[in-house]
């Protein structure tokens, strides 16, 4: 089985039953999934290797084409 997407989780009948039993609205759960996704993306970006500077930035002036 593959991982569920946020959309899959919001449509899943079992998850909807659990949310209903716990009195959590679908909108609140969707907001929670969105916030977690954004937080994870931010952390991944912070931990990513730094990207090298563009060649134009190396000498302080744009490279000319000859």
XYZ file of C-alpha atoms in Angstrom:
66
model
C 0.000 0.000 0.000
C 1.297 3.465 -0.864
C 1.191 6.477 1.413
C -2.036 8.424 1.528
C -2.123 11.989 0.308
C -3.908 14.677 2.308
C -6.737 14.487 -0.218
C -6.964 10.717 0.282
C -7.150 11.173 4.057
C -9.930 13.737 3.780
C -11.992 11.322 1.627
C -11.257 8.157 3.611
C -14.438 6.859 5.316
C -12.605 5.398 8.336
C -10.741 8.644 9.010
C -14.013 10.554 8.672
C -15.633 8.247 11.252
C -12.762 8.788 13.688
C -12.957 12.547 13.182
C -16.706 12.468 13.758
C -16.279 10.370 16.919
C -13.641 12.788 18.215
C -15.785 15.777 17.208
C -13.132 17.200 14.921
C -14.406 19.020 11.865
C -13.156 18.088 8.438
C -12.070 21.724 7.964
C -9.991 21.615 11.171
C -8.359 18.369 10.106
C -7.624 19.808 6.645
C -6.048 22.886 8.264
C -3.937 20.631 10.497
C -2.716 18.624 7.488
C -1.907 21.822 5.598
C 0.024 23.320 8.527
C 1.997 20.099 9.006
C 2.809 19.989 5.294
C 4.041 23.589 5.312
C 6.126 22.980 8.443
C 7.696 19.885 6.882
C 8.492 21.765 3.652
C 10.095 24.602 5.651
C 12.262 22.163 7.591
C 13.298 20.371 4.411
C 14.286 23.684 2.835
C 16.294 24.670 5.930
C 18.155 21.356 5.899
C 18.811 21.341 2.155
C 22.360 21.838 0.959
C 23.061 25.447 0.002
C 22.761 26.125 -3.706
C 25.787 27.586 -5.471
C 25.609 31.212 -6.526
C 24.639 31.969 -10.082
C 27.661 32.511 -12.359
C 26.672 36.183 -12.798
C 27.159 36.721 -9.070
C 30.720 35.363 -8.998
C 32.482 38.417 -10.447
C 29.989 41.030 -9.370
C 28.973 41.835 -12.930
C 27.035 40.020 -15.591
C 28.941 37.812 -17.955
C 28.949 39.049 -21.508
C 28.449 36.845 -24.511
C 31.171 37.224 -27.068
